[in-house]
Amino acid sequence: EEHRAKEQAKERREQRKHRDAFSAFLDDLHRSGRLHSMSLWCNLYPTFSEDPRYEAMLGQPGSTPLDLFKFYVDDLKVRLPDEKKIIKEIMKEAGFNVDISSTFDEFKLLVQRDPRSENLDKGNIRMTFNGLMEKAEAREKEAMKSEERKLRRRETAFKAMLKMASPPLDNLSAWDRCRSQFEKEEAFNDVTEEAERARIFREHVSSLAPTKEESDGESKKHKRKSSGHHRSSKKHTRKHRNRSPSPSVDSSLSEGEYRDARSKDKDKHRRKRSRSYSGTDSESEREAKRRRHKKEKKSKKRRHHSPSSGSESDHHRRKSRKDDRGGSRGRSREDRSSKKDKGHRDGSSESESELQTRRERLLKELGGD
């Protein structure tokens, strides 16, 4: 057990020595400037993998090389506030200020000239410069905004000066002719650029109402255009009328004759419509008569096949069995006679007594055959 404990203690000492050696390796990299508070493991891994102190730590328990690297970088970042104060003191003594035109190289040279920068981390120097540059950009934006506000105030004062001009300006005024009357004004001198003055003057003049002469001229032009348009529209309507005359009236007729012809056409159209309506009415009456006539035919046929005529039909059957030819002739004659009978019935409505006498006559003729 004592031997085992000694072996374990020896292993722990070896592992601690490996960790200390790797930490010394990190110090060397920091002093050479290759390792700082903004360094990344992926960027320095090729350097670590070639050193035996990194290989000696592989596979042993406890902190890994990556853990030691992260702890080292975090410690450097913790030093940033204190080192930033030292950098600002160096800048103050040198009378140097960071603005948007400053570069990191000149800032780094300024800091490294001072002996107090020997223990400063390069990453912290870079982060300090980035922070000062952000502040300089914010100041520049604010200065631009304030300058824009000043320019707007000067432009407003210049326009007010133009409004109060005597004699007053109109939309035909020119800057070259009116410039001399504003040269002694404060608003004129506040706008230093001549191009800016001319621009404000043009904007002000374009917003003014037109003079009476110009408005009268524009109204006359508008009237001429409207009258010309009215004439052209009249010509167009006349051409359209000449091109599309009524189909029943000649184009050479006068306006009154044209109206009379149109009224006559309308009357003819109404008559045709009334005739068509009357024609449809007569057709409907005819159809009703046909239906009534058909009903009368059906009722007469039912009476013809009534029981009173049963003996006659039996006699007819017996006669037809004796002589097929005679029966066929009789049937043909009967069919002819029935067709004649139907024709007579279609022509006029006969009484039942007349029909009965016809039947008896036909039966006698059949018996004689």
PDB file of C-alpha atoms in Angstrom, residues 70-322:
ATOM      1  CA  LYS A  70      -8.948  29.333 -21.474  1.00  0.00           C
ATOM      2  CA  PHE A  71      -7.924  30.132 -17.882  1.00  0.00           C
ATOM      3  CA  TYR A  72      -4.911  32.077 -19.134  1.00  0.00           C
ATOM      4  CA  VAL A  73      -6.954  34.169 -21.620  1.00  0.00           C
ATOM      5  CA  ASP A  74      -9.603  34.931 -18.978  1.00  0.00           C
ATOM      6  CA  ASP A  75      -6.918  36.218 -16.626  1.00  0.00           C
ATOM      7  CA  LEU A  76      -5.668  38.564 -19.348  1.00  0.00           C
ATOM      8  CA  LYS A  77      -9.164  39.929 -19.930  1.00  0.00           C
ATOM      9  CA  VAL A  78      -9.567  40.628 -16.243  1.00  0.00           C
ATOM     10  CA  ARG A  79      -6.576  42.960 -16.468  1.00  0.00           C
ATOM     11  CA  LEU A  80      -8.279  45.149 -19.115  1.00  0.00           C
ATOM     12  CA  PRO A  81      -9.720  47.921 -16.834  1.00  0.00           C
ATOM     13  CA  ASP A  82      -6.397  48.542 -15.100  1.00  0.00           C
ATOM     14  CA  GLU A  83      -4.442  48.512 -18.323  1.00  0.00           C
ATOM     15  CA  LYS A  84      -6.951  50.843 -19.950  1.00  0.00           C
ATOM     16  CA  LYS A  85      -6.271  53.445 -17.285  1.00  0.00           C
ATOM     17  CA  ILE A  86      -2.532  53.212 -17.947  1.00  0.00           C
ATOM     18  CA  ILE A  87      -3.142  53.649 -21.711  1.00  0.00           C
ATOM     19  CA  LYS A  88      -5.324  56.732 -21.181  1.00  0.00           C
ATOM     20  CA  GLU A  89      -2.657  58.301 -18.960  1.00  0.00           C
ATOM     21  CA  ILE A  90      -0.060  57.729 -21.678  1.00  0.00           C
ATOM     22  CA  MET A  91      -2.384  59.344 -24.252  1.00  0.00           C
ATOM     23  CA  LYS A  92      -3.061  62.306 -22.017  1.00  0.00           C
ATOM     24  CA  GLU A  93       0.582  62.939 -21.407  1.00  0.00           C
ATOM     25  CA  ALA A  94       1.267  62.695 -25.142  1.00  0.00           C
ATOM     26  CA  GLY A  95      -1.734  64.888 -26.001  1.00  0.00           C
ATOM     27  CA  PHE A  96      -3.139  62.282 -28.346  1.00  0.00           C
ATOM     28  CA  ASN A  97      -6.847  61.809 -29.083  1.00  0.00           C
ATOM     29  CA  VAL A  98      -8.431  59.033 -31.124  1.00  0.00           C
ATOM     30  CA  ASP A  99     -10.717  60.233 -33.941  1.00  0.00           C
ATOM     31  CA  ILE A 100     -12.265  58.581 -36.991  1.00  0.00           C
ATOM     32  CA  SER A 101      -9.093  59.167 -39.008  1.00  0.00           C
ATOM     33  CA  SER A 102      -6.768  57.491 -36.424  1.00  0.00           C
ATOM     34  CA  THR A 103      -5.213  54.076 -37.118  1.00  0.00           C
ATOM     35  CA  PHE A 104      -4.267  51.267 -34.751  1.00  0.00           C
ATOM     36  CA  ASP A 105      -0.623  51.276 -35.816  1.00  0.00           C
ATOM     37  CA  GLU A 106      -0.007  54.874 -34.740  1.00  0.00           C
ATOM     38  CA  PHE A 107      -1.936  54.272 -31.519  1.00  0.00           C
ATOM     39  CA  LYS A 108       0.155  51.164 -30.712  1.00  0.00           C
ATOM     40  CA  LEU A 109       3.442  52.978 -31.414  1.00  0.00           C
ATOM     41  CA  LEU A 110       2.390  55.805 -29.107  1.00  0.00           C
ATOM     42  CA  VAL A 111       1.613  53.392 -26.258  1.00  0.00           C
ATOM     43  CA  GLN A 112       4.690  51.190 -26.732  1.00  0.00           C
ATOM     44  CA  ARG A 113       7.058  54.209 -26.499  1.00  0.00           C
ATOM     45  CA  ASP A 114       6.207  54.509 -22.824  1.00  0.00           C
ATOM     46  CA  PRO A 115       8.075  52.098 -20.449  1.00  0.00           C
ATOM     47  CA  ARG A 116       4.788  51.375 -18.616  1.00  0.00           C
ATOM     48  CA  SER A 117       3.574  49.447 -21.640  1.00  0.00           C
ATOM     49  CA  GLU A 118       6.034  46.543 -21.153  1.00  0.00           C
ATOM     50  CA  ASN A 119       3.564  44.483 -19.118  1.00  0.00           C
ATOM     51  CA  LEU A 120       0.490  45.537 -21.107  1.00  0.00           C
ATOM     52  CA  ASP A 121      -1.327  42.880 -23.063  1.00  0.00           C
ATOM     53  CA  LYS A 122      -1.524  43.458 -26.797  1.00  0.00           C
ATOM     54  CA  GLY A 123      -5.083  42.239 -26.880  1.00  0.00           C
ATOM     55  CA  ASN A 124      -6.066  44.744 -24.200  1.00  0.00           C
ATOM     56  CA  ILE A 125      -4.359  47.523 -26.183  1.00  0.00           C
ATOM     57  CA  ARG A 126      -6.408  46.529 -29.226  1.00  0.00           C
ATOM     58  CA  MET A 127      -9.667  46.419 -27.268  1.00  0.00           C
ATOM     59  CA  THR A 128      -8.922  49.832 -25.773  1.00  0.00           C
ATOM     60  CA  PHE A 129      -8.413  51.292 -29.228  1.00  0.00           C
ATOM     61  CA  ASN A 130     -11.658  49.720 -30.503  1.00  0.00           C
ATOM     62  CA  GLY A 131     -13.593  51.267 -27.623  1.00  0.00           C
ATOM     63  CA  LEU A 132     -12.085  54.713 -28.216  1.00  0.00           C
ATOM     64  CA  MET A 133     -12.830  54.456 -31.958  1.00  0.00           C
ATOM     65  CA  GLU A 134     -16.491  53.644 -31.274  1.00  0.00           C
ATOM     66  CA  LYS A 135     -16.764  56.742 -29.095  1.00  0.00           C
ATOM     67  CA  ALA A 136     -15.106  58.866 -31.795  1.00  0.00           C
ATOM     68  CA  GLU A 137     -17.619  57.622 -34.397  1.00  0.00           C
ATOM     69  CA  ALA A 138     -20.511  58.416 -32.074  1.00  0.00           C
ATOM     70  CA  ARG A 139     -19.147  61.948 -31.554  1.00  0.00           C
ATOM     71  CA  GLU A 140     -18.807  62.392 -35.304  1.00  0.00           C
ATOM     72  CA  LYS A 141     -22.423  61.337 -35.883  1.00  0.00           C
ATOM     73  CA  GLU A 142     -23.639  63.715 -33.230  1.00  0.00           C
ATOM     74  CA  ALA A 143     -21.577  66.552 -34.747  1.00  0.00           C
ATOM     75  CA  MET A 144     -23.096  65.848 -38.157  1.00  0.00           C
ATOM     76  CA  LYS A 145     -26.603  65.955 -36.707  1.00  0.00           C
ATOM     77  CA  SER A 146     -25.944  69.237 -34.966  1.00  0.00           C
ATOM     78  CA  GLU A 147     -24.506  70.677 -38.187  1.00  0.00           C
ATOM     79  CA  GLU A 148     -27.607  69.599 -40.099  1.00  0.00           C
ATOM     80  CA  ARG A 149     -29.791  71.318 -37.508  1.00  0.00           C
ATOM     81  CA  LYS A 150     -27.731  74.509 -37.887  1.00  0.00           C
ATOM     82  CA  LEU A 151     -28.042  74.372 -41.667  1.00  0.00           C
ATOM     83  CA  ARG A 152     -31.814  73.969 -41.416  1.00  0.00           C
ATOM     84  CA  ARG A 153     -32.034  76.967 -39.091  1.00  0.00           C
ATOM     85  CA  ARG A 154     -29.920  79.064 -41.487  1.00  0.00           C
ATOM     86  CA  GLU A 155     -32.070  77.977 -44.445  1.00  0.00           C
ATOM     87  CA  THR A 156     -35.247  78.895 -42.560  1.00  0.00           C
ATOM     88  CA  ALA A 157     -33.812  82.334 -41.719  1.00  0.00           C
ATOM     89  CA  PHE A 158     -32.763  82.861 -45.360  1.00  0.00           C
ATOM     90  CA  LYS A 159     -36.288  82.015 -46.611  1.00  0.00           C
ATOM     91  CA  ALA A 160     -37.801  84.389 -44.041  1.00  0.00           C
ATOM     92  CA  MET A 161     -35.495  87.107 -45.369  1.00  0.00           C
ATOM     93  CA  LEU A 162     -36.724  86.411 -48.926  1.00  0.00           C
ATOM     94  CA  LYS A 163     -40.356  86.626 -47.818  1.00  0.00           C
ATOM     95  CA  MET A 164     -39.757  90.020 -46.203  1.00  0.00           C
ATOM     96  CA  ALA A 165     -38.025  91.412 -49.293  1.00  0.00           C
ATOM     97  CA  SER A 166     -39.114  94.800 -50.605  1.00  0.00           C
ATOM     98  CA  PRO A 167     -40.087  95.030 -53.370  1.00  0.00           C
ATOM     99  CA  PRO A 168     -41.623  91.553 -52.967  1.00  0.00           C
ATOM    100  CA  LEU A 169     -40.429  88.673 -55.093  1.00  0.00           C
ATOM    101  CA  ASP A 170     -42.511  86.802 -57.639  1.00  0.00           C
ATOM    102  CA  ASN A 171     -42.075  83.621 -59.646  1.00  0.00           C
ATOM    103  CA  LEU A 172     -40.282  85.552 -62.421  1.00  0.00           C
ATOM    104  CA  SER A 173     -37.559  86.982 -60.147  1.00  0.00           C
ATOM    105  CA  ALA A 174     -33.925  86.058 -60.830  1.00  0.00           C
ATOM    106  CA  TRP A 175     -31.167  85.630 -58.197  1.00  0.00           C
ATOM    107  CA  ASP A 176     -28.577  87.662 -60.118  1.00  0.00           C
ATOM    108  CA  ARG A 177     -30.833  90.723 -60.190  1.00  0.00           C
ATOM    109  CA  CYS A 178     -32.089  90.414 -56.600  1.00  0.00           C
ATOM    110  CA  ARG A 179     -28.846  89.415 -54.863  1.00  0.00           C
ATOM    111  CA  SER A 180     -27.643  92.954 -54.159  1.00  0.00           C
ATOM    112  CA  GLN A 181     -30.647  93.844 -51.983  1.00  0.00           C
ATOM    113  CA  PHE A 182     -29.837  90.999 -49.485  1.00  0.00           C
ATOM    114  CA  GLU A 183     -26.053  91.360 -49.127  1.00  0.00           C
ATOM    115  CA  LYS A 184     -26.245  93.371 -45.899  1.00  0.00           C
ATOM    116  CA  GLU A 185     -28.598  90.926 -44.169  1.00  0.00           C
ATOM    117  CA  GLU A 186     -27.306  88.597 -41.409  1.00  0.00           C
ATOM    118  CA  ALA A 187     -29.175  85.600 -42.816  1.00  0.00           C
ATOM    119  CA  PHE A 188     -27.410  86.189 -46.139  1.00  0.00           C
ATOM    120  CA  ASN A 189     -23.964  86.057 -44.504  1.00  0.00           C
ATOM    121  CA  ASP A 190     -24.812  82.979 -42.389  1.00  0.00           C
ATOM    122  CA  VAL A 191     -25.172  80.929 -45.586  1.00  0.00           C
ATOM    123  CA  THR A 192     -21.576  80.964 -46.765  1.00  0.00           C
ATOM    124  CA  GLU A 193     -21.845  79.022 -50.035  1.00  0.00           C
ATOM    125  CA  GLU A 194     -23.199  80.873 -53.057  1.00  0.00           C
ATOM    126  CA  ALA A 195     -24.634  77.717 -54.621  1.00  0.00           C
ATOM    127  CA  GLU A 196     -26.645  77.096 -51.462  1.00  0.00           C
ATOM    128  CA  ARG A 197     -28.038  80.639 -51.552  1.00  0.00           C
ATOM    129  CA  ALA A 198     -29.094  80.248 -55.192  1.00  0.00           C
ATOM    130  CA  ARG A 199     -30.749  76.886 -54.444  1.00  0.00           C
ATOM    131  CA  ILE A 200     -32.804  78.300 -51.544  1.00  0.00           C
ATOM    132  CA  PHE A 201     -33.806  81.286 -53.696  1.00  0.00           C
ATOM    133  CA  ARG A 202     -35.008  79.018 -56.569  1.00  0.00           C
ATOM    134  CA  GLU A 203     -37.054  76.859 -54.190  1.00  0.00           C
ATOM    135  CA  HIS A 204     -38.673  79.950 -52.671  1.00  0.00           C
ATOM    136  CA  VAL A 205     -39.480  81.541 -56.048  1.00  0.00           C
ATOM    137  CA  SER A 206     -40.963  78.309 -57.462  1.00  0.00           C
ATOM    138  CA  SER A 207     -43.380  78.132 -54.520  1.00  0.00           C
ATOM    139  CA  LEU A 208     -44.787  81.618 -55.205  1.00  0.00           C
ATOM    140  CA  ALA A 209     -48.134  82.148 -56.998  1.00  0.00           C
ATOM    141  CA  PRO A 210     -47.991  83.320 -60.646  1.00  0.00           C
ATOM    142  CA  THR A 211     -48.508  87.006 -61.486  1.00  0.00           C
ATOM    143  CA  LYS A 212     -51.744  88.385 -62.983  1.00  0.00           C
ATOM    144  CA  GLU A 213     -50.248  88.705 -66.457  1.00  0.00           C
ATOM    145  CA  GLU A 214     -48.991  85.145 -66.400  1.00  0.00           C
ATOM    146  CA  SER A 215     -52.257  83.811 -64.988  1.00  0.00           C
ATOM    147  CA  ASP A 216     -54.235  85.707 -67.659  1.00  0.00           C
ATOM    148  CA  GLY A 217     -51.978  84.271 -70.354  1.00  0.00           C
ATOM    149  CA  GLU A 218     -52.414  80.771 -69.004  1.00  0.00           C
ATOM    150  CA  SER A 219     -56.207  81.190 -68.830  1.00  0.00           C
ATOM    151  CA  LYS A 220     -56.276  82.358 -72.464  1.00  0.00           C
ATOM    152  CA  LYS A 221     -54.204  79.373 -73.521  1.00  0.00           C
ATOM    153  CA  HIS A 222     -56.542  77.096 -71.621  1.00  0.00           C
ATOM    154  CA  LYS A 223     -59.578  78.662 -73.294  1.00  0.00           C
ATOM    155  CA  ARG A 224     -58.006  78.240 -76.724  1.00  0.00           C
ATOM    156  CA  LYS A 225     -57.231  74.611 -76.006  1.00  0.00           C
ATOM    157  CA  SER A 226     -60.739  73.939 -74.674  1.00  0.00           C
ATOM    158  CA  SER A 227     -62.401  75.680 -77.670  1.00  0.00           C
ATOM    159  CA  GLY A 228     -60.216  73.734 -80.086  1.00  0.00           C
ATOM    160  CA  HIS A 229     -61.100  70.519 -78.313  1.00  0.00           C
ATOM    161  CA  HIS A 230     -64.818  71.432 -78.431  1.00  0.00           C
ATOM    162  CA  ARG A 231     -64.628  72.095 -82.173  1.00  0.00           C
ATOM    163  CA  SER A 232     -62.840  68.853 -82.840  1.00  0.00           C
ATOM    164  CA  SER A 233     -65.447  66.953 -80.812  1.00  0.00           C
ATOM    165  CA  LYS A 234     -68.245  68.599 -82.845  1.00  0.00           C
ATOM    166  CA  LYS A 235     -66.508  67.639 -86.091  1.00  0.00           C
ATOM    167  CA  HIS A 236     -66.123  64.107 -84.827  1.00  0.00           C
ATOM    168  CA  THR A 237     -69.836  63.817 -83.979  1.00  0.00           C
ATOM    169  CA  ARG A 238     -70.821  65.194 -87.385  1.00  0.00           C
ATOM    170  CA  LYS A 239     -68.547  62.737 -89.140  1.00  0.00           C
ATOM    171  CA  HIS A 240     -69.959  59.928 -87.052  1.00  0.00           C
ATOM    172  CA  ARG A 241     -73.521  60.883 -87.991  1.00  0.00           C
ATOM    173  CA  ASN A 242     -72.620  61.102 -91.687  1.00  0.00           C
ATOM    174  CA  ARG A 243     -70.865  57.736 -91.564  1.00  0.00           C
ATOM    175  CA  SER A 244     -73.648  55.874 -89.763  1.00  0.00           C
ATOM    176  CA  PRO A 245     -77.066  56.948 -91.195  1.00  0.00           C
ATOM    177  CA  SER A 246     -80.320  55.084 -90.568  1.00  0.00           C
ATOM    178  CA  PRO A 247     -80.697  51.969 -92.773  1.00  0.00           C
ATOM    179  CA  SER A 248     -84.203  52.967 -93.980  1.00  0.00           C
ATOM    180  CA  VAL A 249     -83.514  56.699 -94.601  1.00  0.00           C
ATOM    181  CA  ASP A 250     -81.232  58.285 -97.187  1.00  0.00           C
ATOM    182  CA  SER A 251     -78.275  60.340 -95.888  1.00  0.00           C
ATOM    183  CA  SER A 252     -79.273  63.275 -98.122  1.00  0.00           C
ATOM    184  CA  LEU A 253     -82.482  63.927 -96.117  1.00  0.00           C
ATOM    185  CA  SER A 254     -82.844  66.922 -93.860  1.00  0.00           C
ATOM    186  CA  GLU A 255     -83.113  66.656 -90.101  1.00  0.00           C
ATOM    187  CA  GLY A 256     -86.945  66.948 -90.038  1.00  0.00           C
ATOM    188  CA  GLU A 257     -87.367  64.360 -92.790  1.00  0.00           C
ATOM    189  CA  TYR A 258     -84.938  62.101 -90.960  1.00  0.00           C
ATOM    190  CA  ARG A 259     -87.079  62.266 -87.795  1.00  0.00           C
ATOM    191  CA  ASP A 260     -90.291  61.539 -89.745  1.00  0.00           C
ATOM    192  CA  ALA A 261     -88.687  58.520 -91.347  1.00  0.00           C
ATOM    193  CA  ARG A 262     -87.520  57.261 -87.980  1.00  0.00           C
ATOM    194  CA  SER A 263     -91.049  57.585 -86.537  1.00  0.00           C
ATOM    195  CA  LYS A 264     -92.459  55.653 -89.528  1.00  0.00           C
ATOM    196  CA  ASP A 265     -89.954  52.867 -88.993  1.00  0.00           C
ATOM    197  CA  LYS A 266     -90.968  52.640 -85.360  1.00  0.00           C
ATOM    198  CA  ASP A 267     -94.666  52.412 -86.303  1.00  0.00           C
ATOM    199  CA  LYS A 268     -93.935  49.598 -88.777  1.00  0.00           C
ATOM    200  CA  HIS A 269     -91.993  47.744 -86.146  1.00  0.00           C
ATOM    201  CA  ARG A 270     -94.893  48.032 -83.685  1.00  0.00           C
ATOM    202  CA  ARG A 271     -97.386  46.721 -86.286  1.00  0.00           C
ATOM    203  CA  LYS A 272     -95.198  43.731 -87.028  1.00  0.00           C
ATOM    204  CA  ARG A 273     -94.963  42.936 -83.347  1.00  0.00           C
ATOM    205  CA  SER A 274     -98.768  43.210 -82.936  1.00  0.00           C
ATOM    206  CA  ARG A 275     -99.252  40.876 -85.937  1.00  0.00           C
ATOM    207  CA  SER A 276     -96.858  38.373 -84.519  1.00  0.00           C
ATOM    208  CA  TYR A 277     -98.748  38.456 -81.232  1.00  0.00           C
ATOM    209  CA  SER A 278    -102.121  37.988 -83.036  1.00  0.00           C
ATOM    210  CA  GLY A 279    -100.614  35.151 -85.111  1.00  0.00           C
ATOM    211  CA  THR A 280     -99.541  33.367 -81.986  1.00  0.00           C
ATOM    212  CA  ASP A 281    -103.036  33.826 -80.515  1.00  0.00           C
ATOM    213  CA  SER A 282    -104.711  32.301 -83.633  1.00  0.00           C
ATOM    214  CA  GLU A 283    -102.293  29.381 -83.561  1.00  0.00           C
ATOM    215  CA  SER A 284    -103.145  28.701 -79.931  1.00  0.00           C
ATOM    216  CA  GLU A 285    -106.882  28.735 -80.779  1.00  0.00           C
ATOM    217  CA  ARG A 286    -106.302  26.269 -83.629  1.00  0.00           C
ATOM    218  CA  GLU A 287    -104.359  23.985 -81.355  1.00  0.00           C
ATOM    219  CA  ALA A 288    -107.233  24.039 -78.841  1.00  0.00           C
ATOM    220  CA  LYS A 289    -109.745  23.147 -81.606  1.00  0.00           C
ATOM    221  CA  ARG A 290    -107.594  20.215 -82.733  1.00  0.00           C
ATOM    222  CA  ARG A 291    -107.443  18.882 -79.202  1.00  0.00           C
ATOM    223  CA  ARG A 292    -111.239  19.112 -78.859  1.00  0.00           C
ATOM    224  CA  HIS A 293    -111.726  17.340 -82.190  1.00  0.00           C
ATOM    225  CA  LYS A 294    -109.414  14.508 -81.104  1.00  0.00           C
ATOM    226  CA  LYS A 295    -111.390  14.052 -77.893  1.00  0.00           C
ATOM    227  CA  GLU A 296    -114.647  13.825 -79.888  1.00  0.00           C
ATOM    228  CA  LYS A 297    -113.094  11.151 -82.135  1.00  0.00           C
ATOM    229  CA  LYS A 298    -112.054   9.085 -79.156  1.00  0.00           C
ATOM    230  CA  SER A 299    -115.548   9.269 -77.608  1.00  0.00           C
ATOM    231  CA  LYS A 300    -117.131   8.187 -80.928  1.00  0.00           C
ATOM    232  CA  LYS A 301    -114.764   5.221 -81.230  1.00  0.00           C
ATOM    233  CA  ARG A 302    -115.744   4.081 -77.751  1.00  0.00           C
ATOM    234  CA  ARG A 303    -119.414   4.220 -78.725  1.00  0.00           C
ATOM    235  CA  HIS A 304    -118.652   2.238 -81.926  1.00  0.00           C
ATOM    236  CA  HIS A 305    -117.183  -0.632 -79.853  1.00  0.00           C
ATOM    237  CA  SER A 306    -120.167  -0.698 -77.441  1.00  0.00           C
ATOM    238  CA  PRO A 307    -122.134  -4.067 -76.609  1.00  0.00           C
ATOM    239  CA  SER A 308    -125.040  -3.120 -78.901  1.00  0.00           C
ATOM    240  CA  SER A 309    -122.898  -3.803 -81.888  1.00  0.00           C
ATOM    241  CA  GLY A 310    -121.649  -7.190 -80.558  1.00  0.00           C
ATOM    242  CA  SER A 311    -124.079  -9.316 -82.654  1.00  0.00           C
ATOM    243  CA  GLU A 312    -123.015  -7.525 -85.785  1.00  0.00           C
ATOM    244  CA  SER A 313    -119.343  -8.151 -85.045  1.00  0.00           C
ATOM    245  CA  ASP A 314    -120.090 -11.886 -84.369  1.00  0.00           C
ATOM    246  CA  HIS A 315    -121.886 -12.143 -87.717  1.00  0.00           C
ATOM    247  CA  HIS A 316    -118.932 -10.492 -89.364  1.00  0.00           C
ATOM    248  CA  ARG A 317    -116.559 -13.054 -87.756  1.00  0.00           C
ATOM    249  CA  ARG A 318    -118.642 -16.017 -88.967  1.00  0.00           C
ATOM    250  CA  LYS A 319    -118.747 -14.704 -92.514  1.00  0.00           C
ATOM    251  CA  SER A 320    -114.996 -14.151 -92.518  1.00  0.00           C
ATOM    252  CA  ARG A 321    -114.334 -17.792 -91.429  1.00  0.00           C
ATOM    253  CA  LYS A 322    -116.327 -19.240 -94.382  1.00  0.00           C
TER     254      LYS A 322
END
